[in-house]
Coordinates of C-alpha atoms in Angstrom, one line a residue:
X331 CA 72.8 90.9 141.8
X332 CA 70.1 93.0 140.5
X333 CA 72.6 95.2 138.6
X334 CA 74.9 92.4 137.3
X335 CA 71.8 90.8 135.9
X336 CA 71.1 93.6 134.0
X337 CA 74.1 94.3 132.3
X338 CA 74.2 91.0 131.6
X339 CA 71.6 91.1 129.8
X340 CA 72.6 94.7 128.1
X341 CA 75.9 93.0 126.9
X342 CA 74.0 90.1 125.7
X343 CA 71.1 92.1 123.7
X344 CA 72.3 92.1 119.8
X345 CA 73.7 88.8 119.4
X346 CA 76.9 90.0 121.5
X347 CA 78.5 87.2 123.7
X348 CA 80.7 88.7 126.1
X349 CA 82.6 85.0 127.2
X350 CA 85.4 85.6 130.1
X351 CA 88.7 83.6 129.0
X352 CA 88.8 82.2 132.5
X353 CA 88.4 82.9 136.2
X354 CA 90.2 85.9 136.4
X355 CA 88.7 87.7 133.1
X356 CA 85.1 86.4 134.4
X357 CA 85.5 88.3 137.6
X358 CA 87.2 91.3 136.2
X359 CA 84.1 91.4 133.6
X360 CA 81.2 91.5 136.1
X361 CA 83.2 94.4 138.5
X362 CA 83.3 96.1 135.3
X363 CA 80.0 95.2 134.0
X364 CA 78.6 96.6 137.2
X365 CA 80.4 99.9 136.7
X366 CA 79.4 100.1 133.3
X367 CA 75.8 100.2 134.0
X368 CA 75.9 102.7 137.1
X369 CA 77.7 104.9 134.9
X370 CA 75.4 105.0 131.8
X371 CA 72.3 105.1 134.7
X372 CA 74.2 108.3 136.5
X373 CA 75.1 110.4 132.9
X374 CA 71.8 109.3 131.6
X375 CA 69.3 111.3 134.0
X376 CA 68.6 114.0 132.6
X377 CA 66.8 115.5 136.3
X378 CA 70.0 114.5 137.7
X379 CA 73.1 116.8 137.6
X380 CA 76.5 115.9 139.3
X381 CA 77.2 118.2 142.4
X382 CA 81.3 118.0 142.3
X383 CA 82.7 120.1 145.2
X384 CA 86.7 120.6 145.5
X385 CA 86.7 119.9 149.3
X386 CA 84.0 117.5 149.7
X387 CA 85.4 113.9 150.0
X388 CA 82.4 112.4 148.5
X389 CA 82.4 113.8 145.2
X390 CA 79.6 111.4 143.6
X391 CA 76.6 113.2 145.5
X392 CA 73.6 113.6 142.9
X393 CA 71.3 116.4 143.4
X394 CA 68.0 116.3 141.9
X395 CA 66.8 119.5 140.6
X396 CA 63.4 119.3 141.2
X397 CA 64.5 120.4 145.0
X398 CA 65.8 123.6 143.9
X399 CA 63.4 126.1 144.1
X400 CA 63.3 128.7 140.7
X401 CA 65.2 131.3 142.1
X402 CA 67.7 129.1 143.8
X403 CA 68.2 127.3 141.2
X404 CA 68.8 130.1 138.8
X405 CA 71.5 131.6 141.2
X406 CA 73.3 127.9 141.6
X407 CA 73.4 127.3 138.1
X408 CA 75.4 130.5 137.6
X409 CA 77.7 129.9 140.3
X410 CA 77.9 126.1 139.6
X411 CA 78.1 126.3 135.7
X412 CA 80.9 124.4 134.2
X413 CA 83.2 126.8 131.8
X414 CA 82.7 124.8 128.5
X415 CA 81.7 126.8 125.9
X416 CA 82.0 130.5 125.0
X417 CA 79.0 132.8 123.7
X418 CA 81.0 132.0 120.4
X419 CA 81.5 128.2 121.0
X420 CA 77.4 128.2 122.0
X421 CA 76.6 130.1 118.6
X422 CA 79.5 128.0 116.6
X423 CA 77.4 124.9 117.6
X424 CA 74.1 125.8 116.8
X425 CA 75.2 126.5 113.7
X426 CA 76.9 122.7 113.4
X427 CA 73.5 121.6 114.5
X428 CA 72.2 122.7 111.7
X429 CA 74.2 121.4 109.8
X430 CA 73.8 118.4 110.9
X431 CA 69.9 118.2 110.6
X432 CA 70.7 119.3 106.8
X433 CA 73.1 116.7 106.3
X434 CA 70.8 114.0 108.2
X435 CA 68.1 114.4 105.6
X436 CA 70.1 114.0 103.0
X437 CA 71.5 110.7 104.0
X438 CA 68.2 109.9 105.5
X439 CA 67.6 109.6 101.6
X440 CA 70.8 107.1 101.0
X441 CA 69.4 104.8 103.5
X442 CA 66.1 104.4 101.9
X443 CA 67.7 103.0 98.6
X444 CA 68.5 99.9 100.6
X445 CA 66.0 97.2 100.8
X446 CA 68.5 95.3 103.0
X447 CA 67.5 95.8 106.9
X448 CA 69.8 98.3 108.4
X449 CA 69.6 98.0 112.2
X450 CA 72.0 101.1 113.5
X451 CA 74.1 103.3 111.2
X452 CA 76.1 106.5 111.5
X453 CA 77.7 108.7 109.6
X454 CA 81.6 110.4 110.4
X455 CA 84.6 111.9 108.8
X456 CA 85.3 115.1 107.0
X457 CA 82.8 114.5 104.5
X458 CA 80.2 115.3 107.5
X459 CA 81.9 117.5 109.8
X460 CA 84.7 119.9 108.4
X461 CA 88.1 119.7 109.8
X462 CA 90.8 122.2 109.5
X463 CA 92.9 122.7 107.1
X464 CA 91.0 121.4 103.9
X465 CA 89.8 123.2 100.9
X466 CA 86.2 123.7 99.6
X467 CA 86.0 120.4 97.8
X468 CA 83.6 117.5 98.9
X469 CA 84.6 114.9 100.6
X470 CA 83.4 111.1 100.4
X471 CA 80.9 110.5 103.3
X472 CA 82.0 107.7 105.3
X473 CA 78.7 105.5 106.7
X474 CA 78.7 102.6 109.3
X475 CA 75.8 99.8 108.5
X476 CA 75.1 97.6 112.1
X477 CA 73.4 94.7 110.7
X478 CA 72.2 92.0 112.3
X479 CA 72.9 88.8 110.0
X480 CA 75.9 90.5 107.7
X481 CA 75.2 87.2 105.2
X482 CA 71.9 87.4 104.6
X483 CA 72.2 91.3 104.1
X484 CA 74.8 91.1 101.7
X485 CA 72.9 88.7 100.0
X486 CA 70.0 91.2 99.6
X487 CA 72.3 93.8 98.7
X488 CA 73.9 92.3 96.1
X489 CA 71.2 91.2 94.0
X490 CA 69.9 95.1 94.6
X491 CA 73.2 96.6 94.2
X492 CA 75.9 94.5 92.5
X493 CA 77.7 97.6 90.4
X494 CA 78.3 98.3 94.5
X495 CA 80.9 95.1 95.0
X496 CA 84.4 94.3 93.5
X497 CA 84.9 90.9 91.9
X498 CA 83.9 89.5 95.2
X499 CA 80.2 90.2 94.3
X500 CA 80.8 87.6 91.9
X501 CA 81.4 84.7 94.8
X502 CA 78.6 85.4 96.3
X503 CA 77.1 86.6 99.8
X504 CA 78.9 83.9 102.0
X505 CA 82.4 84.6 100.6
X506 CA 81.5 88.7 101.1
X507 CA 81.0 87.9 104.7
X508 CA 84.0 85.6 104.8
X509 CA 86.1 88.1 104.1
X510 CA 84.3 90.6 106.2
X511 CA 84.4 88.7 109.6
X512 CA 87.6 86.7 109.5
X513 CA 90.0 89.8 108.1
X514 CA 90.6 92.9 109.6
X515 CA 88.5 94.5 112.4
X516 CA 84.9 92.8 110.8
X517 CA 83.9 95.6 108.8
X518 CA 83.3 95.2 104.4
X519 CA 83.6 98.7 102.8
X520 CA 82.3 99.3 99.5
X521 CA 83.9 102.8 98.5
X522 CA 83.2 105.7 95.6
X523 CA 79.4 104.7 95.6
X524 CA 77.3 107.6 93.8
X525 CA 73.7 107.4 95.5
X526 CA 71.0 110.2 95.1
X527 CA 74.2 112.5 93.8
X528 CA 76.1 111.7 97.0
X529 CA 79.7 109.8 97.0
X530 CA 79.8 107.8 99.5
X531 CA 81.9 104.5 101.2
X532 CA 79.4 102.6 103.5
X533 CA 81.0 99.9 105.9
X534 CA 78.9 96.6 106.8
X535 CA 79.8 94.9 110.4
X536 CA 78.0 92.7 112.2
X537 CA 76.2 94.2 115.3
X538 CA 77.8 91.9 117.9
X539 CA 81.4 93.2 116.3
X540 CA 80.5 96.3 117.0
X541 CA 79.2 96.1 120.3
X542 CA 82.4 93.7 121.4
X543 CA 84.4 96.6 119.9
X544 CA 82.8 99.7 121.9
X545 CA 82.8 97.4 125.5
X546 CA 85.8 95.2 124.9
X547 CA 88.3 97.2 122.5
X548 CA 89.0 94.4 120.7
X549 CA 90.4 96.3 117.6
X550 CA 89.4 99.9 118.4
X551 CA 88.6 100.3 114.7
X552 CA 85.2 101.4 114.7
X553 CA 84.9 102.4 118.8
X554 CA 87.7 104.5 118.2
X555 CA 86.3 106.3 115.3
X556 CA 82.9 106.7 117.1
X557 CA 85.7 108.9 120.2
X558 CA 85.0 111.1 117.3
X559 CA 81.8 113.4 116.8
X560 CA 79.7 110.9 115.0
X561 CA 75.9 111.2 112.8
X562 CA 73.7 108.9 113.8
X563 CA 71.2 108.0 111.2
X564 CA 69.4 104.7 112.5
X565 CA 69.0 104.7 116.3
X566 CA 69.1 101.4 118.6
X567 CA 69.2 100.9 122.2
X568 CA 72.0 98.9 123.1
X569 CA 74.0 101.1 120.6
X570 CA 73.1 104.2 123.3
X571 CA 74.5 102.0 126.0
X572 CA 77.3 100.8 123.8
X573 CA 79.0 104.2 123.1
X574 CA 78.5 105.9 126.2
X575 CA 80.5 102.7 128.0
X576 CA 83.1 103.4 125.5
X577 CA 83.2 107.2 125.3
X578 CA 83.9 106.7 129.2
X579 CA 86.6 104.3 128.7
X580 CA 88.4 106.7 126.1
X581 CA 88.5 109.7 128.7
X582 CA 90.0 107.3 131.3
X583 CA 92.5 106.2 129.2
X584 CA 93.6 109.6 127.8
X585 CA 93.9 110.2 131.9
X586 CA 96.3 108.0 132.1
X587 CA 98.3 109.8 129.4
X588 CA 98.3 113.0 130.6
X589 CA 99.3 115.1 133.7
X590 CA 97.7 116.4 136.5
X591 CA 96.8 119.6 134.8
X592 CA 95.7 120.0 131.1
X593 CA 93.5 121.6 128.9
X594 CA 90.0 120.5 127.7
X595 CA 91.5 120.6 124.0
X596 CA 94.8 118.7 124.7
X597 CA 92.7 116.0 126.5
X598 CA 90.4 115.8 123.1
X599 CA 93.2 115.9 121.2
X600 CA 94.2 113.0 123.3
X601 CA 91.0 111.0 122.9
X602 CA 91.1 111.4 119.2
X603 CA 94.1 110.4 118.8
X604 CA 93.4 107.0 120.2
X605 CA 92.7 105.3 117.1
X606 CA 95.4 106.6 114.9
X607 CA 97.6 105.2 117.2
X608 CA 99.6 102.2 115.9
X609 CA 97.5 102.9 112.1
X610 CA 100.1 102.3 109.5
X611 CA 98.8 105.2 107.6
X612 CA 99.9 107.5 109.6
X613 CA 103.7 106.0 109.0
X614 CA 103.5 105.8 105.2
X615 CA 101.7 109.1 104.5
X616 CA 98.2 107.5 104.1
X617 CA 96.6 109.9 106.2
X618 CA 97.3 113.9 107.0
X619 CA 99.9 113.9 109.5
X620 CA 98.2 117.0 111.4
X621 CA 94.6 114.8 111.2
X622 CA 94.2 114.8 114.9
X623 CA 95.1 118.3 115.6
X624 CA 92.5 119.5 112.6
X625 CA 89.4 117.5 113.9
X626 CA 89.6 118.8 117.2
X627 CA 90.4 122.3 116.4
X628 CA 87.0 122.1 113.8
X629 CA 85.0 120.4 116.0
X630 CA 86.0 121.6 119.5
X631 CA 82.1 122.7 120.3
X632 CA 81.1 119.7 119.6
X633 CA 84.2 117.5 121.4
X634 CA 82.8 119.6 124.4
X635 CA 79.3 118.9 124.0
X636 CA 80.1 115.1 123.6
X637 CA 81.8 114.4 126.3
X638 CA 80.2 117.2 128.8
X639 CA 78.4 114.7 131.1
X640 CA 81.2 111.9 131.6
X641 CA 83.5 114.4 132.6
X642 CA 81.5 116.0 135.1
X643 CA 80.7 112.5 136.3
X644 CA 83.9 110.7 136.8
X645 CA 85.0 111.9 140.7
X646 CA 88.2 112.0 139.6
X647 CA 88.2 115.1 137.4
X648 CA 87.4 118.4 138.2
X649 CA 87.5 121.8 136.6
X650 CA 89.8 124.2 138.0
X651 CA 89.3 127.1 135.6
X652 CA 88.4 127.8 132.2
X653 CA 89.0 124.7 130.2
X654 CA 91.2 123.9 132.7
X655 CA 91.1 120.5 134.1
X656 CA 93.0 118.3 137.1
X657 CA 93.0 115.2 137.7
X658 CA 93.3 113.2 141.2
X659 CA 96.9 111.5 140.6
X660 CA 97.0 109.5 144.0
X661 CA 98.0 106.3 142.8
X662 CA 94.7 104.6 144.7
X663 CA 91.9 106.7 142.7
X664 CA 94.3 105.8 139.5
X665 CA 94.6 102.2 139.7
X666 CA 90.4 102.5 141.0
X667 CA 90.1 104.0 137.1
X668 CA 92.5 101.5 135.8
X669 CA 90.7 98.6 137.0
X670 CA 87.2 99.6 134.8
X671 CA 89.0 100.1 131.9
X672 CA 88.4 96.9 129.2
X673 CA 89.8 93.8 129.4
X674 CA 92.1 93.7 126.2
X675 CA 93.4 97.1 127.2
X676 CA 94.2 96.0 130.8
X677 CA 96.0 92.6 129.3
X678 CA 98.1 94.5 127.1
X679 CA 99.2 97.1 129.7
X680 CA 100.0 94.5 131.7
X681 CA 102.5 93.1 129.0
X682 CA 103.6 96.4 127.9
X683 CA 104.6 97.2 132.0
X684 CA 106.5 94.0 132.1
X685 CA 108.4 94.9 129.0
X686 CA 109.3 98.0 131.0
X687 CA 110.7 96.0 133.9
X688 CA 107.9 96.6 135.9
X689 CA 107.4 93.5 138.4
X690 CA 103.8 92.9 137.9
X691 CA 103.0 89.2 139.6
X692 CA 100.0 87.3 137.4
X693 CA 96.6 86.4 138.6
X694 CA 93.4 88.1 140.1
X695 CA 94.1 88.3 143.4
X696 CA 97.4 90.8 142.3
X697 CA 95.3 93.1 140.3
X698 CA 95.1 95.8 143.2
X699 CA 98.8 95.4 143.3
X700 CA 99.1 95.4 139.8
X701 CA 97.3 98.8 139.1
X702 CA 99.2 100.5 141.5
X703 CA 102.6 99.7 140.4
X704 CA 101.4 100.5 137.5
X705 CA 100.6 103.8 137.4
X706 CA 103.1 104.7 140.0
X707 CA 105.8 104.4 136.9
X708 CA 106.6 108.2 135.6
X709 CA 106.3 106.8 132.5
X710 CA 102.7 105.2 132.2
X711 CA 101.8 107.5 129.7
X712 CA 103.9 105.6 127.3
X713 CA 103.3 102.5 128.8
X714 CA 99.6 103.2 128.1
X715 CA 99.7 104.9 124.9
X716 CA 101.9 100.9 123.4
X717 CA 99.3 98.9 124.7
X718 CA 96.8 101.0 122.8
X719 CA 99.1 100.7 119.5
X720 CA 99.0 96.9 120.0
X721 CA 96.0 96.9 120.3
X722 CA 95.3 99.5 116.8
X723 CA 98.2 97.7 114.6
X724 CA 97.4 94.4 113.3
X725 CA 94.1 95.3 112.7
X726 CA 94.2 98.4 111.2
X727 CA 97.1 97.1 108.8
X728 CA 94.4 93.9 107.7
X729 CA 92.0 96.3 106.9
X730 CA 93.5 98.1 104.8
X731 CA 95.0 95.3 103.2
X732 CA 91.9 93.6 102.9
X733 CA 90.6 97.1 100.8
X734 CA 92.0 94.8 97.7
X735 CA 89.4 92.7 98.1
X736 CA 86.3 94.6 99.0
X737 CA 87.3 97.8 96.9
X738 CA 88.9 96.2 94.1
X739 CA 92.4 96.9 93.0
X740 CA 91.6 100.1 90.7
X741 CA 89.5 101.6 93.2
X742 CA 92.0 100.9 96.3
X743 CA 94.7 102.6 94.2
X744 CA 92.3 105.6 93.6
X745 CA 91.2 105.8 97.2
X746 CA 94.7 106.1 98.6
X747 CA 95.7 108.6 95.9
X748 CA 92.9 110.9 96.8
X749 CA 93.7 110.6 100.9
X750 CA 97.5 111.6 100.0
X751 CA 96.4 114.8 97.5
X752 CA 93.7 116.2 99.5
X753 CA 96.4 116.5 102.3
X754 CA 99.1 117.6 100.4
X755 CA 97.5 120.0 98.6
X756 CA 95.6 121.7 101.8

């Protein structure tokens, strides 16, 4: 009880109402809710490590450090030491670390010409982290704003920054965050803004919308962009919570997709794709076709580095060699992983199986059932990877639509010119 309170009160912190659509969803939600938390307390020790033997059948043990001795502990961490990254890889990231601190400072300097509270914000994209394939120019920066009353800071910002809004500056604050909450996934862009000498396109969204997103996958707009090596600029606590819950959820799903054996680059390749998935961009040449395949390559150090502690801690995954992974396939430990994925996604697979002919009887009490048929189908993969596209579509396609109205119509038409060219001419 002690645990369900708490992450109860983690899913609640932010103005974020987590509200089951009935019985079933209520008790699906607290199973989850519990696994949430344990997971974030497990990956989040840093005196903790995850002991992960191939023949030991409990493969959750947790071995403080402080019991090694020095010596010991040198030796084991040689023999024990997962095969993620190469003296080049090690060296590759420093160097993006550096970056990074560089780059942080100088949006550090954005932020402060706001007067409008910003509660969380990140930075991603090419504009902060180089992705393969594109030329020397600059890129936009891409920014995220979590605020907590999206009316009231619009309000502030446009009587500070009105050049920053289309026409729909002109209607005022409520009609900014009209648009922003009820179209698309919740998020108000305001593109091609020059600040300090920096280009850049900051989104606004609400920090319960963003918190649903990351737990719930309710539009996987924003949580799939933060799969994604992200900046962080303003830090906040539930936010830490937040995208570790979700970071988890994208590597179970990926398992789901792939086979037993793969690659540590085919299953980031996998996660990153997520969110592309379903994006009509991607159908009409809005975005680079090989986008996926050019983060990961770019930023492989830092996919590695990301996601390092959830792999290590999920019992079914296990290294076998050198960025070599396997995963358990026995449908039990499958539909286990299934069941803590979110509620949207689990809804949707549900539909997606039945389309498939799978027989999948309704309610809670044939959820155990359910999972296992489920992924005892050879072709859950696809299975997975529609309910994840229904999931992307409408609100990805809303979004962009709703550019017209936040961007303006000259600057839409610019910012979709300048995604096909710097594509097509890289």
């Amino acid at each position: 009880m002690t645990i369900l309170a708490t992450s109860r009160r983690v899913l609640s912190t932010g103005h974020l109402r987590v509200q089951p659509r009935n019985a079933v969803c209520q008790a699906r939600w607290e199973s989850k809710a519990v696994e949430g938390v344990k997971t974030v307390h497990d990956t989040a020790l840093p005196s903790m490590r995850q002991n992960k033997q191939a023949e030991s059948t409990d493969r959750q043990t947790v071995r403080p450090l402080v019991q090694v001795s020095r010596g010991a502990q040198n030796a084991q961490t040689q023999a024990d030491k997962t095969p993620w990254l190469s003296e080049a890889e090690e060296a590759k990231l420093d160097t993006m670390r550096d970056a990074q601190s560089e780059i942080r400072g100088v949006l550090d300097t954005v932020l402060r010409q706001f007067s409008a509270p910003i509660r969380y914000a990140f930075a991603y994209g090419s504009g902060v982290y180089k992705q393969s394939g594109y030329g020397a120019s600059k890129p936009m920066v891409d920014l995220i704003f979590g605020v907590s009353h999206p009316d009231h800071w619009h309000a502030l910002n446009i009587a500070q920054h009105r050049n920053h809004y289309s026409f729909m500056g002109t209607l005022g604050a409520n009609a900014v965050s009209f648009v922003q909450d009820r179209m698309g996934a919740g998020v108000y862009y305001n593109p091609f803004i020059e600040i300090n000498g920096v280009v850049v396109k900051y989104g606004v969204v609400s920090m319960s919308t963003l918190s649903s997103d990351l737990l719930n996958w309710d539009s996987l707009y924003l949580a799939g962009r933060m799969h994604k090596p992200t900046l962080t600029l303003r830090r906040d606590p539930l936010m830490r919570i937040s995208k570790q819950v979700n970071l988890t959820h994208a590597v179970r799903a990926a398992l789901l997709m792939l086979p037993k054996t793969f690659t540590t680059e085919e299953l980031f390749v996998c996660i990153a794709s997520l969110s592309f998935t379903g994006d009509i961009r991607m159908r009409i040449g809005g975005e680079n076709p090989r986008k996926v395949q050019n983060i990961v390559e770019a930023q492989l150090p830092l996919f590695k580095s990301r996601y390092t502690s959830i792999i290590e801690g999920l019992p079914n995954l296990e290294y076998i060699g050198q960025n070599l992974l396997q995963q358990n396939m026995a449908p039990t430990e499958r539909a286990s992983m299934l069941r803590k994925m979110p509620n949207n996604f689990y809804d949707r697979l549900l539909k997606q199986g039945r389309k498939a002919g799978i027989r999948l009887p309704p309610g809670f009490g044939a959820e155990r059932v359910n999972t296992e048929r489920l992924v005892e189908v050879d072709n859950i993969g696809q299975i997975a990877t529609k309910a994840v596209e229904s999931i992307v579509a409408w609100p990805a396609l809303t979004q962009s639509l709703k550019g017209v109205l936040s961007s303006g119509l000259t600057k839409s038409v610019s910012y979709m010119r300048a995604k096909n060219n710097k594509y097509r001419n890289n």
